[in-house]
Amino acid sequence: MVCQNCGGEFRDGAICPFCGSDVKLMQMARSASLRQYNLGVSAAREGDYSAAIEALNRCIAFDKRNVVARNLLGIAYYLVGMPGNALEQWIISSSLQTENNPAAGYISSLQKNARTLEKQDDAVVMYNHALDLFANGSEDLAVIQLKKALDYSPNFVMGHNLLAAYYLSKKERYKARQEIHKALRVDKGNQMALEYLAMLTPKGSEKSRRGSKTGYDETARSRTSLSRIIRPELLTFFLGAAAAAVLVFFLVLPSMQETAENEITQLQKQVADLTEENENGTSRFALQYQQLEQENDTLRQENEKYRQQEQNRQQENSFQLAQAYAVGGQSVEAAELLIQLDTSLFTQEEQTAIADLKSQTYPAAAQQYYQTGSEQFFAGDVDEAQTNLEQALAFATEGDTILQTEYMDELLYDLGQIMEQKGDYAQAREYYGRVLNEFAGSNMFSACQERMDAIMSM
């Protein structure tokens, strides 16, 4: 068994003898985190961002280092008009994984659109001010603040809900319905908006019997909803708290691999100093020199374990990021990550999910690389064309299975032409031969047969 905390290997028991961690508990936490992540992805795919936010928050509670979950959580927060919460998740994500992390691009995009971010932040400030005004009975001023906030940030779901609650309390059903629909267009599974919508549902004959009393009950319920939505706990939505949490996180974030590498550097310096002293005749340091070399070797081995752990983590992150790209319709980006995965590092369930994701994204990636490569080939850029066409071929097939047949014969013929131009006739024959053997009814069959005969006669 391998400890996920320190990388130590042991056979018996569930407690790591090296660091004292409960390995089985850590494995259970990781499985729970993965389940919540999958729920979050499914909810985000359906446009139910409230449910996605809940699931992804549970996911990172189990695994705080899950950068892909944090990135998706940030996107969900941003889409419902909560940029401060989104920025917090992306900053934490960037600190956990400094390379090949799309969070850096999200943060950069916000920086480039500073005015938009500033307006969204202003909307949050106005929302909190409106909460204070409602609590103090200044409803007219609160509504003015809310409307201005929504002008600044039209997708601010919490703002639409609060305004809908106010209209319900005033029996302005049409205006309430408008705000509810605006909230649900952004976040179709938002529970608060759905509750308010249920209040507007006609009661049929029961409503007719009760007459004005029904209207009174509905108004009472609306006022109760308004009171509930302006509870003091909601004031924790201020951005300052999120920024402070991010700062603390940066100050305490550990890095096992960096620590090990620093120790190796220090020990190597000590070894060099002792070597010089030993060569000068001070052999009393020989034993200490040998001990330091042994410690240095031990640290190298430990650092290699950390590096392997990091590689495994990168593989997991790449898989989860590919899932997120696929949810966002970015099939090519997803495929480019999937093709680099070492599936032997994943569980059987994850391997099945990877295979399904490949079948969804590889055809689109193959199509794009093929079009690019063909254009480059006809433009005379043979080297770049070869690179893109070979990549298209890799995406068009998975093992012995051909995922894309619509243009495979043309793709193989173009590669054969390139190999002929480069003088690699053996490889050219292989490409032409595949067309002859696998695509007997192809329009390229005669052309490939002609080129095979020409090569054989050389």
Short mmCIF file of C-alpha atoms in Angstrom, two decimals:
data_model
loop_
_atom_site.label_atom_id
_atom_site.label_comp_id
_atom_site.label_asym_id
_atom_site.label_seq_id
_atom_site.Cartn_x
_atom_site.Cartn_y
_atom_site.Cartn_z
CA MET A 1 0.00 0.00 0.00
CA VAL A 2 1.22 3.50 -0.80
CA CYS A 3 0.48 6.43 1.53
CA GLN A 4 -1.04 9.34 -0.42
CA ASN A 5 0.28 11.78 2.18
CA CYS A 6 4.01 10.95 2.31
CA GLY A 7 4.47 8.36 -0.47
CA GLY A 8 5.65 5.67 1.95
CA GLU A 9 5.07 2.03 0.98
CA PHE A 10 3.96 -0.61 3.50
CA ARG A 11 2.10 -3.92 3.51
CA ASP A 12 0.08 -4.36 6.71
CA GLY A 13 -2.55 -2.22 8.40
CA ALA A 14 -4.31 0.98 7.42
CA ILE A 15 -2.07 3.44 9.30
CA CYS A 16 1.08 4.65 7.51
CA PRO A 17 4.10 3.78 9.71
CA PHE A 18 6.04 6.74 8.29
CA CYS A 19 3.68 9.67 8.85
CA GLY A 20 0.81 8.16 10.88
CA SER A 21 -1.90 8.93 8.29
CA ASP A 22 -5.00 6.73 7.98
CA VAL A 23 -4.58 5.59 4.37
CA LYS A 24 -7.98 3.92 4.07
CA LEU A 25 -9.70 7.04 5.37
CA MET A 26 -7.79 9.11 2.81
CA GLN A 27 -8.89 6.73 0.04
CA MET A 28 -12.51 6.98 1.21
CA ALA A 29 -12.23 10.79 1.21
CA ARG A 30 -10.83 10.75 -2.33
CA SER A 31 -13.68 8.52 -3.54
CA ALA A 32 -16.24 10.77 -1.87
CA SER A 33 -14.58 13.80 -3.46
CA LEU A 34 -14.74 12.20 -6.91
CA ARG A 35 -18.45 11.38 -6.48
CA GLN A 36 -19.22 14.96 -5.52
CA TYR A 37 -17.14 16.25 -8.45
CA ASN A 38 -19.11 14.11 -10.90
CA LEU A 39 -22.35 15.43 -9.39
CA GLY A 40 -21.05 18.98 -9.81
CA VAL A 41 -20.09 18.36 -13.44
CA SER A 42 -23.52 16.88 -14.20
CA ALA A 43 -25.29 19.81 -12.54
CA ALA A 44 -23.14 22.35 -14.38
CA ARG A 45 -23.82 20.58 -17.67
CA GLU A 46 -27.57 20.96 -17.00
CA GLY A 47 -27.21 24.65 -16.12
CA ASP A 48 -28.08 24.03 -12.45
CA TYR A 49 -25.24 26.11 -11.04
CA SER A 50 -26.60 26.22 -7.48
CA ALA A 51 -26.47 22.43 -7.27
CA ALA A 52 -23.04 22.48 -8.94
CA ILE A 53 -21.74 24.95 -6.35
CA GLU A 54 -23.04 22.80 -3.48
CA ALA A 55 -21.54 19.59 -4.89
CA LEU A 56 -18.19 21.15 -5.78
CA ASN A 57 -17.87 22.74 -2.34
CA ARG A 58 -18.40 19.29 -0.85
CA CYS A 59 -15.83 17.93 -3.31
CA ILE A 60 -13.07 20.32 -2.20
CA ALA A 61 -14.01 19.76 1.44
CA PHE A 62 -12.90 16.15 0.90
CA ASP A 63 -9.91 17.06 -1.31
CA LYS A 64 -8.70 20.65 -0.91
CA ARG A 65 -6.03 20.15 -3.61
CA ASN A 66 -8.50 19.32 -6.39
CA VAL A 67 -7.65 22.20 -8.74
CA VAL A 68 -10.07 21.15 -11.49
CA ALA A 69 -12.99 21.16 -9.04
CA ARG A 70 -11.92 24.59 -7.81
CA ASN A 71 -11.71 25.89 -11.38
CA LEU A 72 -15.20 24.63 -12.21
CA LEU A 73 -16.52 25.99 -8.90
CA GLY A 74 -15.04 29.39 -9.80
CA ILE A 75 -16.79 29.29 -13.18
CA ALA A 76 -20.12 28.44 -11.52
CA TYR A 77 -19.71 31.30 -9.04
CA TYR A 78 -18.83 33.72 -11.83
CA LEU A 79 -21.83 32.70 -13.94
CA VAL A 80 -24.27 33.48 -11.09
CA GLY A 81 -22.70 36.91 -10.51
CA MET A 82 -20.34 36.16 -7.61
CA PRO A 83 -16.91 37.19 -9.01
CA GLY A 84 -15.24 37.50 -5.60
CA ASN A 85 -15.96 33.87 -4.76
CA ALA A 86 -14.85 32.85 -8.25
CA LEU A 87 -11.57 34.76 -7.95
CA GLU A 88 -10.88 33.16 -4.56
CA GLN A 89 -11.18 29.65 -6.02
CA TRP A 90 -9.01 30.48 -9.05
CA ILE A 91 -6.25 32.04 -6.92
CA ILE A 92 -6.17 29.00 -4.64
CA SER A 93 -6.13 26.73 -7.71
CA SER A 94 -3.21 28.68 -9.23
CA SER A 95 -1.21 28.34 -6.02
CA LEU A 96 -1.76 24.57 -5.96
CA GLN A 97 -0.81 24.03 -9.63
CA THR A 98 1.36 26.73 -11.17
CA GLU A 99 1.75 25.19 -14.64
CA ASN A 100 -0.84 24.18 -17.25
CA ASN A 101 -3.66 25.55 -15.12
CA PRO A 102 -6.49 27.40 -16.91
CA ALA A 103 -7.19 29.31 -13.68
CA ALA A 104 -4.33 31.64 -14.61
CA GLY A 105 -6.16 32.45 -17.84
CA TYR A 106 -9.40 33.12 -15.96
CA ILE A 107 -7.62 35.51 -13.57
CA SER A 108 -5.83 37.20 -16.48
CA SER A 109 -9.16 37.63 -18.29
CA LEU A 110 -10.62 39.35 -15.24
CA GLN A 111 -7.58 41.62 -15.03
CA LYS A 112 -7.95 42.58 -18.68
CA ASN A 113 -11.61 43.44 -18.07
CA ALA A 114 -11.01 45.41 -14.90
CA ARG A 115 -14.03 47.68 -15.42
CA THR A 116 -16.41 44.73 -15.74
CA LEU A 117 -15.01 43.17 -12.55
CA GLU A 118 -15.24 46.52 -10.78
CA LYS A 119 -18.91 46.85 -11.72
CA GLN A 120 -19.63 43.31 -10.49
CA ASP A 121 -17.89 44.10 -7.20
CA ASP A 122 -19.94 47.30 -6.93
CA ALA A 123 -23.07 45.23 -7.47
CA VAL A 124 -22.13 43.04 -4.49
CA VAL A 125 -21.60 46.13 -2.32
CA MET A 126 -24.99 47.52 -3.39
CA TYR A 127 -26.64 44.15 -2.66
CA ASN A 128 -25.28 44.15 0.89
CA HIS A 129 -26.38 47.76 1.33
CA ALA A 130 -29.86 46.76 0.17
CA LEU A 131 -29.94 44.01 2.81
CA ASP A 132 -29.20 46.61 5.49
CA LEU A 133 -31.90 48.93 4.15
CA PHE A 134 -34.50 46.14 4.08
CA ALA A 135 -33.59 45.20 7.65
CA ASN A 136 -34.07 48.83 8.73
CA GLY A 137 -37.41 49.19 6.94
CA SER A 138 -36.16 51.49 4.13
CA GLU A 139 -37.65 49.33 1.38
CA ASP A 140 -37.83 52.03 -1.34
CA LEU A 141 -34.12 52.85 -1.00
CA ALA A 142 -33.30 49.13 -0.89
CA VAL A 143 -35.11 48.52 -4.19
CA ILE A 144 -33.20 51.41 -5.82
CA GLN A 145 -29.91 49.86 -4.68
CA LEU A 146 -30.95 46.42 -5.96
CA LYS A 147 -31.99 47.67 -9.39
CA LYS A 148 -28.71 49.55 -9.77
CA ALA A 149 -26.80 46.41 -8.71
CA LEU A 150 -28.60 44.36 -11.36
CA ASP A 151 -27.84 47.00 -14.00
CA TYR A 152 -24.16 46.52 -13.16
CA SER A 153 -24.37 42.69 -12.96
CA PRO A 154 -27.43 41.31 -14.87
CA ASN A 155 -26.57 37.68 -13.99
CA PHE A 156 -26.49 38.33 -10.24
CA VAL A 157 -28.94 35.58 -9.21
CA MET A 158 -29.07 36.54 -5.51
CA GLY A 159 -30.04 40.08 -6.50
CA HIS A 160 -32.90 38.88 -8.71
CA ASN A 161 -34.14 36.61 -5.91
CA LEU A 162 -34.11 39.39 -3.35
CA LEU A 163 -36.00 41.73 -5.68
CA ALA A 164 -38.51 38.94 -6.45
CA ALA A 165 -39.08 38.43 -2.70
CA TYR A 166 -39.80 42.14 -2.30
CA TYR A 167 -42.32 42.14 -5.18
CA LEU A 168 -44.01 39.05 -3.73
CA SER A 169 -44.38 40.80 -0.39
CA LYS A 170 -46.10 43.68 -2.22
CA LYS A 171 -48.34 41.31 -4.25
CA GLU A 172 -46.77 42.60 -7.49
CA ARG A 173 -46.95 39.16 -9.07
CA TYR A 174 -45.98 40.13 -12.62
CA LYS A 175 -42.80 41.93 -11.55
CA ALA A 176 -41.92 39.06 -9.19
CA ARG A 177 -42.33 36.55 -12.00
CA GLN A 178 -40.03 38.60 -14.25
CA GLU A 179 -37.24 38.58 -11.64
CA ILE A 180 -37.73 34.86 -10.96
CA HIS A 181 -37.45 34.05 -14.66
CA LYS A 182 -34.28 36.15 -14.92
CA ALA A 183 -32.76 34.18 -12.05
CA LEU A 184 -33.77 30.83 -13.54
CA ARG A 185 -32.42 31.74 -16.98
CA VAL A 186 -29.00 31.99 -15.35
CA ASP A 187 -29.35 29.18 -12.80
CA LYS A 188 -32.27 26.95 -13.71
CA GLY A 189 -32.10 24.83 -10.54
CA ASN A 190 -31.91 27.71 -8.04
CA GLN A 191 -34.02 26.56 -5.09
CA MET A 192 -34.92 30.03 -3.82
CA ALA A 193 -36.20 31.12 -7.24
CA LEU A 194 -38.15 27.86 -7.58
CA GLU A 195 -39.77 28.43 -4.17
CA TYR A 196 -40.88 31.89 -5.21
CA LEU A 197 -42.21 30.54 -8.50
CA ALA A 198 -44.26 27.97 -6.56
CA MET A 199 -45.86 30.85 -4.63
CA LEU A 200 -47.17 32.21 -7.94
CA THR A 201 -48.74 28.91 -9.01
CA PRO A 202 -52.55 29.19 -9.21
CA LYS A 203 -54.50 27.18 -6.61
CA GLY A 204 -57.54 26.45 -8.88
CA SER A 205 -60.83 25.81 -7.13
CA GLU A 206 -59.26 25.99 -3.69
CA LYS A 207 -58.22 29.56 -4.39
CA SER A 208 -61.76 30.41 -5.52
CA ARG A 209 -63.26 29.05 -2.29
CA ARG A 210 -60.87 30.90 -0.02
CA GLY A 211 -61.16 34.21 -1.84
CA SER A 212 -59.22 37.03 -0.27
CA LYS A 213 -57.87 34.83 2.52
CA THR A 214 -55.70 33.02 -0.04
CA GLY A 215 -54.26 36.32 -1.13
CA TYR A 216 -53.55 37.16 2.50
CA ASP A 217 -51.80 33.84 3.10
CA GLU A 218 -49.71 34.29 -0.03
CA THR A 219 -48.68 37.78 1.06
CA ALA A 220 -47.78 36.48 4.51
CA ARG A 221 -45.66 33.75 2.96
CA SER A 222 -44.01 36.32 0.71
CA ARG A 223 -43.15 38.53 3.65
CA THR A 224 -41.76 35.51 5.47
CA SER A 225 -39.56 34.79 2.43
CA LEU A 226 -38.37 38.40 2.39
CA SER A 227 -37.50 38.20 6.08
CA ARG A 228 -35.65 34.95 5.51
CA ILE A 229 -33.60 36.26 2.64
CA ILE A 230 -32.30 39.29 4.55
CA ARG A 231 -31.02 37.31 7.53
CA PRO A 232 -27.78 38.74 8.97
CA GLU A 233 -25.89 35.60 7.94
CA LEU A 234 -26.05 36.69 4.31
CA LEU A 235 -23.80 39.62 5.11
CA THR A 236 -20.89 37.16 5.08
CA PHE A 237 -21.02 37.56 1.32
CA PHE A 238 -18.57 40.51 1.54
CA LEU A 239 -15.52 40.11 -0.69
CA GLY A 240 -13.05 41.11 2.03
CA ALA A 241 -13.50 37.85 3.88
CA ALA A 242 -12.79 35.85 0.73
CA ALA A 243 -9.65 37.87 0.03
CA ALA A 244 -8.40 37.36 3.59
CA ALA A 245 -8.95 33.60 3.31
CA VAL A 246 -6.92 33.51 0.11
CA LEU A 247 -4.06 35.45 1.72
CA VAL A 248 -3.91 33.09 4.70
CA PHE A 249 -3.92 30.13 2.34
CA PHE A 250 -0.92 31.50 0.47
CA LEU A 251 1.03 31.99 3.71
CA VAL A 252 0.52 28.46 5.04
CA LEU A 253 0.54 26.37 1.84
CA PRO A 254 3.20 23.61 2.18
CA SER A 255 5.22 22.11 -0.64
CA MET A 256 6.81 18.74 0.16
CA GLN A 257 8.71 18.48 -3.11
CA GLU A 258 10.22 21.96 -2.83
CA THR A 259 11.31 21.25 0.77
CA ALA A 260 12.99 18.00 -0.24
CA GLU A 261 14.85 19.68 -3.11
CA ASN A 262 16.11 22.43 -0.78
CA GLU A 263 17.41 19.83 1.65
CA ILE A 264 19.20 18.03 -1.18
CA THR A 265 20.89 21.28 -2.25
CA GLN A 266 22.08 21.98 1.29
CA LEU A 267 23.40 18.44 1.74
CA GLN A 268 25.20 18.56 -1.61
CA LYS A 269 26.96 21.73 -0.48
CA GLN A 270 27.99 20.07 2.77
CA VAL A 271 29.26 17.04 0.83
CA ALA A 272 31.33 19.32 -1.42
CA ASP A 273 32.84 21.12 1.59
CA LEU A 274 33.71 17.85 3.34
CA THR A 275 35.20 16.43 0.13
CA GLU A 276 37.55 19.39 -0.10
CA GLU A 277 38.56 19.01 3.54
CA ASN A 278 39.15 15.26 3.09
CA GLU A 279 41.36 15.86 0.05
CA ASN A 280 43.40 18.25 2.16
CA GLY A 281 44.24 15.41 4.56
CA THR A 282 41.60 15.88 7.25
CA SER A 283 40.36 12.26 7.06
CA ARG A 284 38.47 12.56 10.36
CA PHE A 285 35.56 13.81 8.21
CA ALA A 286 35.42 10.65 6.07
CA LEU A 287 32.74 8.96 8.19
CA GLN A 288 30.58 12.10 8.26
CA TYR A 289 31.06 12.40 4.50
CA GLN A 290 29.76 8.84 3.98
CA GLN A 291 26.80 9.46 6.27
CA LEU A 292 25.86 12.62 4.38
CA GLU A 293 26.03 10.77 1.08
CA GLN A 294 23.65 8.13 2.43
CA GLU A 295 21.26 10.82 3.65
CA ASN A 296 21.53 12.50 0.28
CA ASP A 297 20.66 9.25 -1.52
CA THR A 298 17.70 8.72 0.82
CA LEU A 299 16.42 12.21 0.09
CA ARG A 300 16.84 11.65 -3.65
CA GLN A 301 14.70 8.53 -3.38
CA GLU A 302 12.07 10.37 -1.34
CA ASN A 303 12.09 13.24 -3.80
CA GLU A 304 11.60 10.77 -6.65
CA LYS A 305 8.53 9.45 -4.82
CA TYR A 306 7.20 12.99 -4.48
CA ARG A 307 7.86 13.60 -8.16
CA GLN A 308 6.01 10.40 -9.07
CA GLN A 309 3.13 11.43 -6.82
CA GLU A 310 3.01 14.79 -8.54
CA GLN A 311 2.97 13.10 -11.95
CA ASN A 312 0.06 10.92 -10.82
CA ARG A 313 -1.74 14.00 -9.52
CA GLN A 314 -1.14 15.77 -12.83
CA GLN A 315 -2.68 12.78 -14.63
CA GLU A 316 -5.77 12.95 -12.40
CA ASN A 317 -6.02 16.72 -12.86
CA SER A 318 -5.68 16.36 -16.63
CA PHE A 319 -8.54 13.84 -16.68
CA GLN A 320 -10.79 16.07 -14.59
CA LEU A 321 -9.85 19.12 -16.66
CA ALA A 322 -10.70 17.15 -19.82
CA GLN A 323 -14.12 16.43 -18.32
CA ALA A 324 -14.61 20.13 -17.62
CA TYR A 325 -13.56 21.05 -21.18
CA ALA A 326 -15.98 18.50 -22.58
CA VAL A 327 -18.80 19.96 -20.49
CA GLY A 328 -17.96 23.38 -21.94
CA GLY A 329 -18.01 22.06 -25.50
CA GLN A 330 -14.22 22.36 -25.93
CA SER A 331 -13.77 18.88 -27.46
CA VAL A 332 -10.36 19.52 -29.03
CA GLU A 333 -8.86 20.77 -25.77
CA ALA A 334 -10.33 17.78 -23.94
CA ALA A 335 -8.95 15.33 -26.52
CA GLU A 336 -5.46 16.86 -26.34
CA LEU A 337 -5.40 16.13 -22.60
CA LEU A 338 -6.91 12.65 -22.90
CA ILE A 339 -4.36 11.43 -25.45
CA GLN A 340 -1.55 12.13 -22.96
CA LEU A 341 -3.11 10.06 -20.14
CA ASP A 342 -1.51 6.84 -18.91
CA THR A 343 -4.70 4.86 -18.33
CA SER A 344 -2.86 2.21 -16.28
CA LEU A 345 -2.73 4.75 -13.42
CA PHE A 346 -6.54 4.91 -13.19
CA THR A 347 -9.18 2.62 -11.72
CA GLN A 348 -11.35 0.44 -13.96
CA GLU A 349 -14.28 2.84 -13.48
CA GLU A 350 -12.12 5.82 -14.44
CA GLN A 351 -10.73 3.94 -17.47
CA THR A 352 -14.30 3.37 -18.66
CA ALA A 353 -15.07 7.07 -18.22
CA ILE A 354 -11.89 8.00 -20.11
CA ALA A 355 -12.82 5.67 -22.99
CA ASP A 356 -16.31 7.22 -23.19
CA LEU A 357 -14.84 10.71 -23.17
CA LYS A 358 -12.40 9.80 -25.94
CA SER A 359 -15.20 8.52 -28.15
CA GLN A 360 -17.00 11.85 -27.64
CA THR A 361 -14.06 14.18 -28.25
CA TYR A 362 -11.55 12.42 -30.52
CA PRO A 363 -13.57 12.74 -33.76
CA ALA A 364 -13.80 16.53 -33.41
CA ALA A 365 -10.07 16.78 -32.65
CA ALA A 366 -9.20 14.54 -35.60
CA GLN A 367 -11.35 16.68 -37.91
CA GLN A 368 -9.66 19.93 -36.82
CA TYR A 369 -6.11 18.58 -37.12
CA TYR A 370 -6.92 17.02 -40.49
CA GLN A 371 -8.29 20.26 -41.93
CA THR A 372 -5.30 22.23 -40.66
CA GLY A 373 -2.81 19.66 -41.96
CA SER A 374 -4.45 19.45 -45.39
CA GLU A 375 -4.39 23.23 -45.80
CA GLN A 376 -0.72 23.33 -44.82
CA PHE A 377 0.12 20.49 -47.22
CA PHE A 378 -1.47 22.19 -50.20
CA ALA A 379 0.22 25.45 -49.17
CA GLY A 380 3.62 23.70 -49.35
CA ASP A 381 4.34 23.67 -45.59
CA VAL A 382 5.20 19.96 -45.54
CA ASP A 383 6.74 19.70 -42.06
CA GLU A 384 3.84 21.37 -40.25
CA ALA A 385 1.38 19.42 -42.39
CA GLN A 386 3.02 16.14 -41.37
CA THR A 387 2.82 17.05 -37.68
CA ASN A 388 -0.89 17.92 -37.83
CA LEU A 389 -1.88 15.01 -40.07
CA GLU A 390 -0.09 12.51 -37.83
CA GLN A 391 -1.91 14.02 -34.86
CA ALA A 392 -5.19 13.70 -36.76
CA LEU A 393 -4.39 10.03 -37.42
CA ALA A 394 -3.74 9.49 -33.70
CA PHE A 395 -7.14 10.98 -32.82
CA ALA A 396 -8.93 9.17 -35.66
CA THR A 397 -7.97 5.77 -34.22
CA GLU A 398 -8.02 4.37 -30.69
CA GLY A 399 -6.04 1.14 -30.46
CA ASP A 400 -7.32 -1.06 -33.28
CA THR A 401 -10.61 0.84 -33.50
CA ILE A 402 -11.12 3.46 -36.23
CA LEU A 403 -13.18 6.31 -34.74
CA GLN A 404 -13.34 8.38 -37.94
CA THR A 405 -13.71 6.90 -41.42
CA GLU A 406 -15.15 9.78 -43.41
CA TYR A 407 -11.77 11.07 -44.57
CA MET A 408 -9.33 8.40 -43.32
CA ASP A 409 -8.43 7.31 -46.86
CA GLU A 410 -7.57 10.91 -47.86
CA LEU A 411 -5.64 11.42 -44.63
CA LEU A 412 -3.51 8.31 -45.25
CA TYR A 413 -2.95 9.28 -48.91
CA ASP A 414 -1.76 12.79 -47.91
CA LEU A 415 0.67 11.28 -45.38
CA GLY A 416 1.94 8.89 -48.04
CA GLN A 417 2.55 11.84 -50.40
CA ILE A 418 4.51 13.67 -47.68
CA MET A 419 6.66 10.61 -46.96
CA GLU A 420 7.40 10.25 -50.67
CA GLN A 421 8.52 13.87 -50.86
CA LYS A 422 10.82 13.27 -47.90
CA GLY A 423 12.26 10.09 -49.43
CA ASP A 424 10.85 7.76 -46.75
CA TYR A 425 9.42 5.24 -49.22
CA ALA A 426 8.94 2.48 -46.66
CA GLN A 427 6.63 4.67 -44.60
CA ALA A 428 4.88 5.88 -47.75
CA ARG A 429 4.18 2.25 -48.76
CA GLU A 430 2.72 1.61 -45.33
CA TYR A 431 0.25 4.50 -45.65
CA TYR A 432 -0.73 3.58 -49.21
CA GLY A 433 -1.02 -0.06 -48.20
CA ARG A 434 -3.48 0.79 -45.44
CA VAL A 435 -5.77 2.45 -47.97
CA LEU A 436 -5.57 -0.61 -50.25
CA ASN A 437 -6.21 -3.05 -47.41
CA GLU A 438 -8.79 -1.13 -45.34
CA PHE A 439 -10.64 1.07 -47.84
CA ALA A 440 -11.19 -1.04 -50.97
CA GLY A 441 -14.13 1.10 -52.09
CA SER A 442 -12.32 4.37 -51.62
CA ASN A 443 -11.95 7.03 -54.32
CA MET A 444 -8.26 7.10 -53.37
CA PHE A 445 -7.78 3.36 -54.10
CA SER A 446 -6.55 3.81 -57.69
CA ALA A 447 -4.24 6.70 -56.75
CA CYS A 448 -2.68 4.68 -53.93
CA GLN A 449 -2.23 1.64 -56.19
CA GLU A 450 -0.52 3.84 -58.77
CA ARG A 451 1.89 5.31 -56.18
CA MET A 452 2.64 1.82 -54.76
CA ASP A 453 3.55 0.56 -58.26
CA ALA A 454 5.73 3.62 -58.86
CA ILE A 455 7.62 3.11 -55.59
CA MET A 456 8.10 -0.62 -56.19
CA SER A 457 9.59 0.08 -59.64
CA MET A 458 12.28 2.38 -58.23
#
